PDB file of C-alpha atoms in Angstrom:
ATOM      1  CA  MET N1353       0.000   0.000   0.000  1.00  0.00           C
ATOM      2  CA  SER N1354       2.863   2.392   0.768  1.00  0.00           C
ATOM      3  CA  ASN N1355       4.328   1.737  -2.690  1.00  0.00           C
ATOM      4  CA  ILE N1356       1.004   2.576  -4.340  1.00  0.00           C
ATOM      5  CA  ALA N1357       0.662   5.753  -2.292  1.00  0.00           C
ATOM      6  CA  LEU N1358       4.161   6.817  -3.337  1.00  0.00           C
ATOM      7  CA  GLN N1359       3.451   6.218  -7.022  1.00  0.00           C
ATOM      8  CA  LEU N1360       0.250   8.244  -6.895  1.00  0.00           C
ATOM      9  CA  ALA N1361       1.915  11.118  -5.082  1.00  0.00           C
ATOM     10  CA  VAL N1362       5.118  11.547  -7.058  1.00  0.00           C
ATOM     11  CA  THR N1363       4.869   9.262 -10.142  1.00  0.00           C
ATOM     12  CA  ILE N1364       7.751   7.209  -8.772  1.00  0.00           C
ATOM     13  CA  LYS N1365       7.627   3.435  -8.821  1.00  0.00           C
ATOM     14  CA  PRO N1366      10.046   2.041  -6.221  1.00  0.00           C
ATOM     15  CA  THR N1367      10.641  -1.133  -8.237  1.00  0.00           C
ATOM     16  CA  ASP N1368      11.548   0.782 -11.422  1.00  0.00           C
ATOM     17  CA  ALA N1369      14.774   2.827 -11.313  1.00  0.00           C
ATOM     18  CA  ARG N1370      13.787   4.669 -14.492  1.00  0.00           C
ATOM     19  CA  THR N1371      11.088   6.585 -12.624  1.00  0.00           C
ATOM     20  CA  LEU N1372      13.588   7.652  -9.966  1.00  0.00           C
ATOM     21  CA  LEU N1373      15.940   9.159 -12.559  1.00  0.00           C
ATOM     22  CA  GLY N1374      13.584  10.197 -15.338  1.00  0.00           C
ATOM     23  CA  ASN N1375      13.313  13.817 -14.255  1.00  0.00           C
ATOM     24  CA  GLU N1376      17.060  14.171 -13.748  1.00  0.00           C
ATOM     25  CA  LEU N1377      18.756  12.522 -16.728  1.00  0.00           C
ATOM     26  CA  PRO N1378      18.095  13.977 -20.204  1.00  0.00           C
ATOM     27  CA  GLY N1379      16.426  11.477 -22.525  1.00  0.00           C
ATOM     28  CA  LEU N1380      15.484   8.971 -19.855  1.00  0.00           C
ATOM     29  CA  ARG N1381      11.852  10.091 -19.954  1.00  0.00           C
ATOM     30  CA  LEU N1382      11.495   8.346 -23.315  1.00  0.00           C
ATOM     31  CA  TYR N1383      11.299   5.154 -21.275  1.00  0.00           C
ATOM     32  CA  ASP N1384       7.821   6.234 -20.202  1.00  0.00           C
ATOM     33  CA  THR N1385       6.925   4.552 -23.476  1.00  0.00           C
ATOM     34  CA  GLU N1386       5.588   1.106 -22.682  1.00  0.00           C
ATOM     35  CA  ILE N1387       6.430  -1.813 -24.956  1.00  0.00           C
ATOM     36  CA  VAL N1388       3.204  -3.816 -25.206  1.00  0.00           C
ATOM     37  CA  VAL N1389       4.400  -6.069 -28.020  1.00  0.00           C
ATOM     38  CA  ALA N1390       8.119  -6.085 -28.816  1.00  0.00           C
ATOM     39  CA  GLY N1391       8.953  -6.667 -32.438  1.00  0.00           C
ATOM     40  CA  GLU N1392      12.162  -8.302 -33.584  1.00  0.00           C
ATOM     41  CA  GLY N1393      15.108  -6.440 -32.031  1.00  0.00           C
ATOM     42  CA  THR N1394      12.939  -3.958 -30.115  1.00  0.00           C
ATOM     43  CA  ASN N1395      14.210  -3.010 -26.653  1.00  0.00           C
ATOM     44  CA  LEU N1396      14.702   0.009 -24.408  1.00  0.00           C
ATOM     45  CA  THR N1397      17.681   1.203 -26.460  1.00  0.00           C
ATOM     46  CA  ASN N1398      15.733   1.738 -29.692  1.00  0.00           C
ATOM     47  CA  LEU N1399      12.273   2.861 -28.638  1.00  0.00           C
ATOM     48  CA  PRO N1400      10.432   5.088 -31.108  1.00  0.00           C
ATOM     49  CA  THR N1401      10.513   8.780 -30.247  1.00  0.00           C
ATOM     50  CA  GLU N1402       8.430  11.722 -31.367  1.00  0.00           C
ATOM     51  CA  SER N1403      10.506  14.446 -32.927  1.00  0.00           C
ATOM     52  CA  ALA N1404      10.324  17.040 -35.655  1.00  0.00           C
ATOM     53  CA  PRO N1405      12.512  19.860 -36.925  1.00  0.00           C
ATOM     54  CA  PRO N1406      11.666  23.474 -36.051  1.00  0.00           C
ATOM     55  CA  LEU N1407       9.132  25.253 -38.235  1.00  0.00           C
ATOM     56  CA  GLU N1408      11.841  27.247 -40.009  1.00  0.00           C
ATOM     57  CA  VAL N1409      13.367  23.957 -41.198  1.00  0.00           C
ATOM     58  CA  LEU N1410       9.982  22.700 -42.344  1.00  0.00           C
ATOM     59  CA  LEU N1411       9.479  25.817 -44.430  1.00  0.00           C
ATOM     60  CA  ASN N1412      12.920  25.423 -46.051  1.00  0.00           C
ATOM     61  CA  GLU N1413      12.157  22.081 -47.617  1.00  0.00           C
ATOM     62  CA  ARG N1414      14.286  20.037 -50.003  1.00  0.00           C
ATOM     63  CA  LYS N1415      13.691  19.461 -53.699  1.00  0.00           C
ATOM     64  CA  VAL N1416      12.431  16.082 -54.805  1.00  0.00           C
ATOM     65  CA  SER N1417      14.585  13.804 -56.942  1.00  0.00           C
ATOM     66  CA  GLU N1418      12.486  13.369 -60.081  1.00  0.00           C
ATOM     67  CA  GLU N1419      14.802  10.669 -61.425  1.00  0.00           C
ATOM     68  CA  LEU N1420      14.484   8.485 -58.334  1.00  0.00           C
ATOM     69  CA  LEU N1421      10.716   8.880 -58.280  1.00  0.00           C
ATOM     70  CA  LYS N1422      10.609   7.467 -61.809  1.00  0.00           C
ATOM     71  CA  GLN N1423      12.823   4.528 -60.887  1.00  0.00           C
ATOM     72  CA  GLU N1424      11.314   3.547 -57.555  1.00  0.00           C
ATOM     73  CA  ASN N1425       7.762   2.363 -57.846  1.00  0.00           C
ATOM     74  CA  VAL N1426       6.176  -0.954 -56.922  1.00  0.00           C
ATOM     75  CA  PRO N1427       3.410  -1.942 -59.371  1.00  0.00           C
ATOM     76  CA  GLN N1428      -0.042  -1.667 -57.854  1.00  0.00           C
ATOM     77  CA  ASN N1429      -3.217  -3.527 -58.652  1.00  0.00           C
ATOM     78  CA  ASN N1430      -3.930  -2.566 -62.262  1.00  0.00           C
ATOM     79  CA  ALA N1431      -7.681  -2.715 -61.783  1.00  0.00           C
ATOM     80  CA  ALA N1432      -9.395   0.655 -62.042  1.00  0.00           C
ATOM     81  CA  VAL N1433      -9.962   2.027 -58.557  1.00  0.00           C
ATOM     82  CA  THR N1434     -13.634   2.459 -57.731  1.00  0.00           C
ATOM     83  CA  ASP N1435     -14.213   4.225 -54.433  1.00  0.00           C
ATOM     84  CA  PRO N1436     -17.269   2.730 -52.700  1.00  0.00           C
ATOM     85  CA  GLU N1437     -20.008   5.255 -51.979  1.00  0.00           C
ATOM     86  CA  THR N1438     -19.950   4.643 -48.233  1.00  0.00           C
ATOM     87  CA  LYS N1439     -16.733   5.913 -46.676  1.00  0.00           C
ATOM     88  CA  THR N1440     -15.753   4.106 -43.491  1.00  0.00           C
ATOM     89  CA  VAL N1441     -11.983   4.704 -43.302  1.00  0.00           C
ATOM     90  CA  PHE N1442     -10.365   8.105 -42.718  1.00  0.00           C
ATOM     91  CA  ILE N1443      -6.642   8.511 -43.464  1.00  0.00           C
ATOM     92  CA  TYR N1444      -4.832  11.658 -42.365  1.00  0.00           C
ATOM     93  CA  HIS N1445      -1.370  12.927 -41.447  1.00  0.00           C
ATOM     94  CA  SER N1446      -0.637  14.981 -38.327  1.00  0.00           C
ATOM     95  CA  HIS N1447       2.946  15.345 -39.614  1.00  0.00           C
ATOM     96  CA  SER N1448       2.311  15.628 -43.348  1.00  0.00           C
ATOM     97  CA  TRP N1449       5.836  16.979 -43.927  1.00  0.00           C
ATOM     98  CA  GLU N1450       7.506  13.697 -42.950  1.00  0.00           C
ATOM     99  CA  SER N1451       9.479  12.603 -46.010  1.00  0.00           C
ATOM    100  CA  PHE N1452      12.232  10.189 -47.031  1.00  0.00           C
ATOM    101  CA  LEU N1453      15.877  11.048 -47.635  1.00  0.00           C
ATOM    102  CA  PRO N1454      16.378   8.857 -50.744  1.00  0.00           C
ATOM    103  CA  LEU N1455      13.709  10.907 -52.543  1.00  0.00           C
ATOM    104  CA  LEU N1456      15.160  14.328 -51.708  1.00  0.00           C
ATOM    105  CA  VAL N1457      18.067  16.172 -53.316  1.00  0.00           C
ATOM    106  CA  GLY N1458      21.008  16.888 -51.028  1.00  0.00           C
ATOM    107  CA  ALA N1459      19.357  15.620 -47.847  1.00  0.00           C
ATOM    108  CA  SER N1460      21.301  13.311 -45.541  1.00  0.00           C
ATOM    109  CA  ILE N1461      20.166  13.733 -41.911  1.00  0.00           C
ATOM    110  CA  PRO N1462      16.706  13.098 -40.373  1.00  0.00           C
ATOM    111  CA  ASN N1463      15.858  16.779 -39.836  1.00  0.00           C
ATOM    112  CA  GLU N1464      16.293  17.369 -43.577  1.00  0.00           C
ATOM    113  CA  ALA N1465      13.671  14.784 -44.521  1.00  0.00           C
ATOM    114  CA  VAL N1466      10.870  17.321 -44.952  1.00  0.00           C
ATOM    115  CA  SER N1467       8.813  18.161 -48.007  1.00  0.00           C
ATOM    116  CA  SER N1468       5.304  19.213 -48.973  1.00  0.00           C
ATOM    117  CA  ASP N1469       5.601  17.238 -52.219  1.00  0.00           C
ATOM    118  CA  GLU N1470       3.107  14.407 -51.767  1.00  0.00           C
ATOM    119  CA  ARG N1471       5.190  12.090 -53.930  1.00  0.00           C
ATOM    120  CA  ALA N1472       8.007  12.157 -51.376  1.00  0.00           C
ATOM    121  CA  ASN N1473       6.168  12.358 -48.057  1.00  0.00           C
ATOM    122  CA  VAL N1474       3.700  10.328 -46.035  1.00  0.00           C
ATOM    123  CA  VAL N1475       0.742  11.773 -47.934  1.00  0.00           C
ATOM    124  CA  GLY N1476       1.873   9.720 -50.928  1.00  0.00           C
ATOM    125  CA  LEU N1477       1.829   6.621 -48.737  1.00  0.00           C
ATOM    126  CA  GLY N1478      -1.698   7.563 -47.718  1.00  0.00           C
ATOM    127  CA  ASP N1479      -2.666   7.671 -51.394  1.00  0.00           C
ATOM    128  CA  ARG N1480      -1.244   4.187 -51.846  1.00  0.00           C
ATOM    129  CA  LEU N1481      -3.097   2.860 -48.812  1.00  0.00           C
ATOM    130  CA  ALA N1482      -6.359   4.490 -49.894  1.00  0.00           C
ATOM    131  CA  ALA N1483      -6.131   2.954 -53.382  1.00  0.00           C
ATOM    132  CA  ASP N1484      -5.307  -0.471 -51.925  1.00  0.00           C
ATOM    133  CA  LEU N1485      -8.315  -0.374 -49.612  1.00  0.00           C
ATOM    134  CA  MET N1486     -10.673   0.899 -52.301  1.00  0.00           C
ATOM    135  CA  ASN N1487      -9.570  -1.990 -54.527  1.00  0.00           C
ATOM    136  CA  LYS N1488     -10.688  -4.244 -51.679  1.00  0.00           C
ATOM    137  CA  GLY N1489     -14.159  -2.699 -51.546  1.00  0.00           C
ATOM    138  CA  ILE N1490     -13.529  -0.323 -48.635  1.00  0.00           C
ATOM    139  CA  GLY N1491     -14.569   3.318 -48.921  1.00  0.00           C
ATOM    140  CA  VAL N1492     -11.884   5.827 -47.944  1.00  0.00           C
ATOM    141  CA  GLU N1493     -11.604   9.540 -47.215  1.00  0.00           C
ATOM    142  CA  HIS N1494      -8.026  10.791 -47.378  1.00  0.00           C
ATOM    143  CA  ASP N1495      -7.170  14.169 -45.902  1.00  0.00           C
ATOM    144  CA  LYS N1496      -4.096  15.785 -47.491  1.00  0.00           C
ATOM    145  CA  THR N1497      -3.868  18.994 -45.489  1.00  0.00           C
ATOM    146  CA  ASN N1498      -0.440  20.645 -45.661  1.00  0.00           C
ATOM    147  CA  MET N1499       0.127  20.777 -41.908  1.00  0.00           C
ATOM    148  CA  THR N1500       3.211  22.976 -42.177  1.00  0.00           C
ATOM    149  CA  GLN N1501       1.211  25.724 -43.843  1.00  0.00           C
ATOM    150  CA  GLU N1502      -1.714  25.383 -41.446  1.00  0.00           C
ATOM    151  CA  LEU N1503       0.565  25.666 -38.426  1.00  0.00           C
ATOM    152  CA  LYS N1504       2.274  28.687 -39.974  1.00  0.00           C
ATOM    153  CA  LYS N1505      -1.079  30.436 -40.543  1.00  0.00           C
ATOM    154  CA  LYS N1506      -1.894  30.113 -36.855  1.00  0.00           C
ATOM    155  CA  GLY N1507       1.582  30.954 -35.627  1.00  0.00           C
ATOM    156  CA  TRP N1508       1.851  27.514 -34.052  1.00  0.00           C
ATOM    157  CA  THR N1509       4.956  25.354 -33.684  1.00  0.00           C
ATOM    158  CA  TYR N1510       5.084  21.739 -34.812  1.00  0.00           C
ATOM    159  CA  THR N1511       4.224  20.682 -31.240  1.00  0.00           C
ATOM    160  CA  LYS N1512       0.655  21.835 -31.974  1.00  0.00           C
ATOM    161  CA  ALA N1513       0.279  19.443 -34.902  1.00  0.00           C
ATOM    162  CA  TYR N1514      -2.063  17.107 -33.051  1.00  0.00           C
ATOM    163  CA  ALA N1515      -4.283  20.004 -32.002  1.00  0.00           C
ATOM    164  CA  GLU N1516      -4.535  20.973 -35.670  1.00  0.00           C
ATOM    165  CA  SER N1517      -5.203  17.433 -36.864  1.00  0.00           C
ATOM    166  CA  ARG N1518      -7.827  17.005 -34.147  1.00  0.00           C
ATOM    167  CA  GLU N1519      -9.875  19.755 -35.770  1.00  0.00           C
ATOM    168  CA  ILE N1520      -9.627  17.870 -39.056  1.00  0.00           C
ATOM    169  CA  VAL N1521     -10.635  14.531 -37.530  1.00  0.00           C
ATOM    170  CA  GLU N1522     -13.545  15.991 -35.558  1.00  0.00           C
ATOM    171  CA  ALA N1523     -14.881  17.756 -38.646  1.00  0.00           C
ATOM    172  CA  ALA N1524     -14.665  14.549 -40.678  1.00  0.00           C
ATOM    173  CA  ALA N1525     -16.410  12.492 -38.005  1.00  0.00           C
ATOM    174  CA  ALA N1526     -19.170  15.095 -37.682  1.00  0.00           C
ATOM    175  CA  SER N1527     -19.807  15.240 -41.433  1.00  0.00           C
ATOM    176  CA  ASN N1528     -19.769  11.466 -41.940  1.00  0.00           C
ATOM    177  CA  THR N1529     -21.042   9.288 -39.104  1.00  0.00           C
ATOM    178  CA  LYS N1530     -20.151   6.166 -41.093  1.00  0.00           C
ATOM    179  CA  LEU N1531     -16.432   6.742 -40.551  1.00  0.00           C
ATOM    180  CA  ASN N1532     -15.158   4.128 -38.139  1.00  0.00           C
ATOM    181  CA  TYR N1533     -11.449   3.543 -38.817  1.00  0.00           C
ATOM    182  CA  PHE N1534      -9.137   6.544 -38.334  1.00  0.00           C
ATOM    183  CA  ILE N1535      -5.514   6.131 -39.430  1.00  0.00           C
ATOM    184  CA  ASP N1536      -2.866   8.752 -38.700  1.00  0.00           C
ATOM    185  CA  LEU N1537      -0.007   7.748 -40.999  1.00  0.00           C
ATOM    186  CA  HIS N1538       3.572   8.751 -40.091  1.00  0.00           C
ATOM    187  CA  ARG N1539       7.193   7.742 -40.620  1.00  0.00           C
ATOM    188  CA  ASP N1540       9.900   7.391 -37.955  1.00  0.00           C
ATOM    189  CA  ASP N1541      13.180   9.341 -37.631  1.00  0.00           C
ATOM    190  CA  THR N1542      15.163   6.147 -36.999  1.00  0.00           C
ATOM    191  CA  ARG N1543      17.819   5.017 -39.479  1.00  0.00           C
ATOM    192  CA  LYS N1544      17.689   2.195 -42.003  1.00  0.00           C
ATOM    193  CA  GLU N1545      19.292  -0.638 -40.032  1.00  0.00           C
ATOM    194  CA  ILE N1546      16.361  -0.560 -37.604  1.00  0.00           C
ATOM    195  CA  THR N1547      13.556   0.342 -40.010  1.00  0.00           C
ATOM    196  CA  THR N1548      14.218  -2.247 -42.725  1.00  0.00           C
ATOM    197  CA  LYS N1549      13.599  -5.993 -42.852  1.00  0.00           C
ATOM    198  CA  ALA N1550      14.507  -8.474 -45.581  1.00  0.00           C
ATOM    199  CA  ILE N1551      11.784 -11.118 -45.955  1.00  0.00           C
ATOM    200  CA  ASN N1552      12.344 -13.863 -48.511  1.00  0.00           C
ATOM    201  CA  GLY N1553      15.061 -11.768 -50.085  1.00  0.00           C
ATOM    202  CA  VAL N1554      12.908  -8.642 -50.459  1.00  0.00           C
ATOM    203  CA  ASN N1555      13.305  -5.488 -48.362  1.00  0.00           C
ATOM    204  CA  TYR N1556      10.324  -4.029 -46.507  1.00  0.00           C
ATOM    205  CA  ALA N1557      10.040  -0.876 -44.428  1.00  0.00           C
ATOM    206  CA  ARG N1558       9.206  -1.900 -40.881  1.00  0.00           C
ATOM    207  CA  LEU N1559       6.160  -0.414 -39.191  1.00  0.00           C
ATOM    208  CA  TYR N1560       4.817  -0.051 -35.676  1.00  0.00           C
ATOM    209  CA  PHE N1561       1.728   1.083 -33.783  1.00  0.00           C
ATOM    210  CA  VAL N1562       1.460   3.839 -31.176  1.00  0.00           C
ATOM    211  CA  VAL N1563      -1.513   3.841 -28.818  1.00  0.00           C
ATOM    212  CA  GLY N1564      -2.264   6.844 -26.621  1.00  0.00           C
ATOM    213  CA  LYS N1565      -2.987   5.863 -23.037  1.00  0.00           C
ATOM    214  CA  GLU N1566      -4.581   9.187 -22.072  1.00  0.00           C
ATOM    215  CA  ASN N1567      -8.130   8.374 -23.118  1.00  0.00           C
ATOM    216  CA  LYS N1568     -10.693   6.158 -21.430  1.00  0.00           C
ATOM    217  CA  SER N1569     -11.140   3.879 -24.458  1.00  0.00           C
ATOM    218  CA  TYR N1570      -7.484   3.182 -25.115  1.00  0.00           C
ATOM    219  CA  LEU N1571      -7.836  -0.532 -24.358  1.00  0.00           C
ATOM    220  CA  GLU N1572     -10.075  -1.028 -27.418  1.00  0.00           C
ATOM    221  CA  ASN N1573      -7.587   0.726 -29.671  1.00  0.00           C
ATOM    222  CA  LEU N1574      -4.765  -1.245 -28.090  1.00  0.00           C
ATOM    223  CA  GLU N1575      -6.588  -4.489 -28.834  1.00  0.00           C
ATOM    224  CA  LEU N1576      -6.976  -3.483 -32.478  1.00  0.00           C
ATOM    225  CA  ALA N1577      -3.266  -2.650 -32.769  1.00  0.00           C
ATOM    226  CA  LYS N1578      -2.295  -5.978 -31.179  1.00  0.00           C
ATOM    227  CA  GLU N1579      -4.610  -7.889 -33.490  1.00  0.00           C
ATOM    228  CA  LEU N1580      -3.262  -6.209 -36.623  1.00  0.00           C
ATOM    229  CA  ASN N1581       0.295  -6.645 -35.403  1.00  0.00           C
ATOM    230  CA  GLU N1582      -0.242 -10.353 -34.851  1.00  0.00           C
ATOM    231  CA  LYS N1583      -1.668 -10.814 -38.346  1.00  0.00           C
ATOM    232  CA  LEU N1584       1.235  -8.899 -39.896  1.00  0.00           C
ATOM    233  CA  GLU N1585       3.858 -10.912 -38.028  1.00  0.00           C
ATOM    234  CA  LYS N1586       2.198 -14.188 -38.914  1.00  0.00           C
ATOM    235  CA  SER N1587       2.483 -13.506 -42.645  1.00  0.00           C
ATOM    236  CA  TYR N1588       5.607 -11.321 -42.665  1.00  0.00           C
ATOM    237  CA  PRO N1589       7.777 -12.149 -39.623  1.00  0.00           C
ATOM    238  CA  GLY N1590       9.883  -9.195 -38.543  1.00  0.00           C
ATOM    239  CA  ILE N1591       7.962  -6.550 -40.463  1.00  0.00           C
ATOM    240  CA  SER N1592       6.729  -4.940 -37.244  1.00  0.00           C
ATOM    241  CA  ARG N1593       8.761  -3.171 -34.596  1.00  0.00           C
ATOM    242  CA  GLY N1594       5.879  -3.678 -32.189  1.00  0.00           C
ATOM    243  CA  VAL N1595       3.041  -1.975 -30.341  1.00  0.00           C
ATOM    244  CA  PHE N1596       3.775   0.904 -27.966  1.00  0.00           C
ATOM    245  CA  LEU N1597       1.764   2.771 -25.345  1.00  0.00           C
ATOM    246  CA  LYS N1598       2.524   6.449 -24.762  1.00  0.00           C
ATOM    247  CA  THR N1599       1.310   8.856 -22.102  1.00  0.00           C
ATOM    248  CA  PHE N1600       1.329  12.653 -22.123  1.00  0.00           C
ATOM    249  CA  LYS N1601       4.821  12.466 -20.588  1.00  0.00           C
ATOM    250  CA  ASP N1602       6.216  11.047 -23.800  1.00  0.00           C
ATOM    251  CA  GLY N1603       4.141  12.662 -26.505  1.00  0.00           C
ATOM    252  CA  ASN N1604       0.568  13.737 -27.078  1.00  0.00           C
ATOM    253  CA  GLY N1605      -0.847  10.784 -25.153  1.00  0.00           C
ATOM    254  CA  VAL N1606      -4.210  10.777 -26.962  1.00  0.00           C
ATOM    255  CA  TYR N1607      -3.390  11.110 -30.686  1.00  0.00           C
ATOM    256  CA  ASN N1608      -7.080  11.688 -31.512  1.00  0.00           C
ATOM    257  CA  GLN N1609      -7.769   8.051 -30.653  1.00  0.00           C
ATOM    258  CA  ASP N1610     -10.660   8.934 -28.379  1.00  0.00           C
ATOM    259  CA  ILE N1611     -12.692   9.594 -31.524  1.00  0.00           C
ATOM    260  CA  SER N1612     -13.129   5.867 -32.257  1.00  0.00           C
ATOM    261  CA  ASN N1613     -12.370   2.409 -30.903  1.00  0.00           C
ATOM    262  CA  ASN N1614     -10.786   1.724 -34.297  1.00  0.00           C
ATOM    263  CA  ALA N1615      -8.270   4.553 -34.331  1.00  0.00           C
ATOM    264  CA  MET N1616      -4.541   4.115 -34.775  1.00  0.00           C
ATOM    265  CA  LEU N1617      -1.271   5.926 -35.226  1.00  0.00           C
ATOM    266  CA  LEU N1618       0.775   3.949 -37.721  1.00  0.00           C
ATOM    267  CA  GLU N1619       4.467   4.629 -38.321  1.00  0.00           C
ATOM    268  CA  VAL N1620       5.736   3.180 -41.602  1.00  0.00           C
ATOM    269  CA  GLY N1621       9.469   3.048 -42.255  1.00  0.00           C
ATOM    270  CA  GLY N1622      12.111   5.610 -41.379  1.00  0.00           C
ATOM    271  CA  VAL N1623      13.945   8.468 -43.044  1.00  0.00           C
ATOM    272  CA  ASP N1624      16.213   6.150 -45.058  1.00  0.00           C
ATOM    273  CA  ASN N1625      13.654   3.786 -46.556  1.00  0.00           C
ATOM    274  CA  THR N1626      13.175   3.727 -50.302  1.00  0.00           C
ATOM    275  CA  LEU N1627       9.827   4.210 -52.000  1.00  0.00           C
ATOM    276  CA  GLU N1628       9.816   0.575 -53.063  1.00  0.00           C
ATOM    277  CA  GLU N1629      10.290  -0.635 -49.495  1.00  0.00           C
ATOM    278  CA  LEU N1630       7.585   1.694 -48.225  1.00  0.00           C
ATOM    279  CA  GLN N1631       5.057   0.779 -50.890  1.00  0.00           C
ATOM    280  CA  ARG N1632       5.568  -2.945 -50.309  1.00  0.00           C
ATOM    281  CA  THR N1633       4.793  -2.467 -46.639  1.00  0.00           C
ATOM    282  CA  ILE N1634       1.732  -0.328 -47.340  1.00  0.00           C
ATOM    283  CA  ASP N1635       0.423  -3.086 -49.618  1.00  0.00           C
ATOM    284  CA  VAL N1636       1.007  -5.689 -46.891  1.00  0.00           C
ATOM    285  CA  PHE N1637      -0.690  -3.553 -44.261  1.00  0.00           C
ATOM    286  CA  SER N1638      -3.704  -2.967 -46.523  1.00  0.00           C
ATOM    287  CA  GLU N1639      -4.150  -6.729 -46.875  1.00  0.00           C
ATOM    288  CA  VAL N1640      -4.156  -7.241 -43.122  1.00  0.00           C
ATOM    289  CA  LEU N1641      -6.369  -4.241 -42.406  1.00  0.00           C
ATOM    290  CA  ALA N1642      -8.902  -5.329 -45.029  1.00  0.00           C
ATOM    291  CA  GLU N1643      -9.026  -8.804 -43.484  1.00  0.00           C
ATOM    292  CA  GLN N1644      -9.672  -7.342 -40.032  1.00  0.00           C
ATOM    293  CA  TYR N1645     -12.142  -4.825 -41.446  1.00  0.00           C
ATOM    294  CA  TRP N1646     -14.362  -7.412 -43.119  1.00  0.00           C
ATOM    295  CA  GLU N1647     -14.234  -9.661 -40.043  1.00  0.00           C
ATOM    296  CA  PHE N1648     -15.426  -6.691 -37.976  1.00  0.00           C
ATOM    297  CA  TYR N1649     -18.311  -5.829 -40.278  1.00  0.00           C
ATOM    298  CA  GLU N1650     -19.377  -9.434 -40.753  1.00  0.00           C
ATOM    299  CA  ALA N1651     -19.514  -9.797 -36.969  1.00  0.00           C
ATOM    300  CA  LYS N1652     -21.703  -6.675 -36.795  1.00  0.00           C
ATOM    301  CA  GLU N1653     -24.069  -8.167 -39.367  1.00  0.00           C
ATOM    302  CA  VAL N1654     -24.308 -11.455 -37.476  1.00  0.00           C
ATOM    303  CA  ASN N1655     -25.078  -9.577 -34.268  1.00  0.00           C
ATOM    304  CA  GLY N1656     -27.702  -7.463 -35.966  1.00  0.00           C
ATOM    305  CA  ASN N1657     -25.770  -4.208 -35.609  1.00  0.00           C
ATOM    306  CA  GLY N1658     -25.033  -3.613 -39.269  1.00  0.00           C
TER     307      GLY N1658
END
C-alpha cells in the first residue's frame, strides 16, 4: 500500500529505477513509453521517439529527386480504382511533412527529410493505402492537409500538430457518421538498419503502432493494434517493430484516438527507406487491415448491428 501511495503522489515506482531518474537525466523520460508487443530487435535502447525539426526547417524544404521517383515504384493492382459510396476509413497525417531522404536532393540527416511534395512524403503513402483499400471494396476519405502551412497560418509550432489534426478529424467524423477507422499515418526518424527488414530476399520498411494511453477507451484501440500486429507478423515475420503505449509524458498521449475504438497511429518506415520498401509495406498492411475490417463488419451483421 505504501508503494502505491508513493506512485500516486510523485509518479515514482520504487521497483523501477527509471522513474527515480527520469526527471534528472536527459532522454530517460522516453522510457515512459511502454512496450506492449516487442517486435524483432525492439528493446529500451531503440524505442520510437516523437521528434520534428523546427518550423523554419519545415518551411525550407528540399527538392524532390524526379529521377528516383521514376525509378522507384512498386506496381499496384492494375484494376481501375472504384471508391465505394460509403466511406468508413479516414486517413490523415498529423505530420504531413515527414518525407524520405532517398527521394530528396542533397538531404542526408533526419531533420532534412521534410517536403510538402506528396510524392516524397507520407501523404503519398496515404494515397497508396487508400487505393489499396478501395480496390478491396472499402470506402476511404483521405485528408491531405499541408500541416506545415496550417501551423504557420496560426503561428503555431510543430508541437501543436495534433491540435490541428484534431480539428480535421472531428470535422470529418461530424460530417460522416459512417467513418469508423481513423488512421494517422507517419514515418519514424530512426535510421535504415532498424527500419528495414529483408523477408524472402525482399526489403520491406518496418512499421509499428502507437496507442495513446490518455483516453478512457485506449484498451479497445490497443486491442486493435495488437490484433493487426499479430496478423502482420504471422504472414511477414519481422515486419513490425511492435506496439507501444505512450502517455502525455512522452508525446501527445491521446493522438485523436478517443474519436473511435478503431483509431490508430501507424508509423511506416524511417527516413532512409526507399519508395519501393515503403510501398511494399503499405500493400502488406492494406491486406491485413482489409481482413480485419471485413471480419469486424461481418460480426456486426451477425449480431444485428449492421
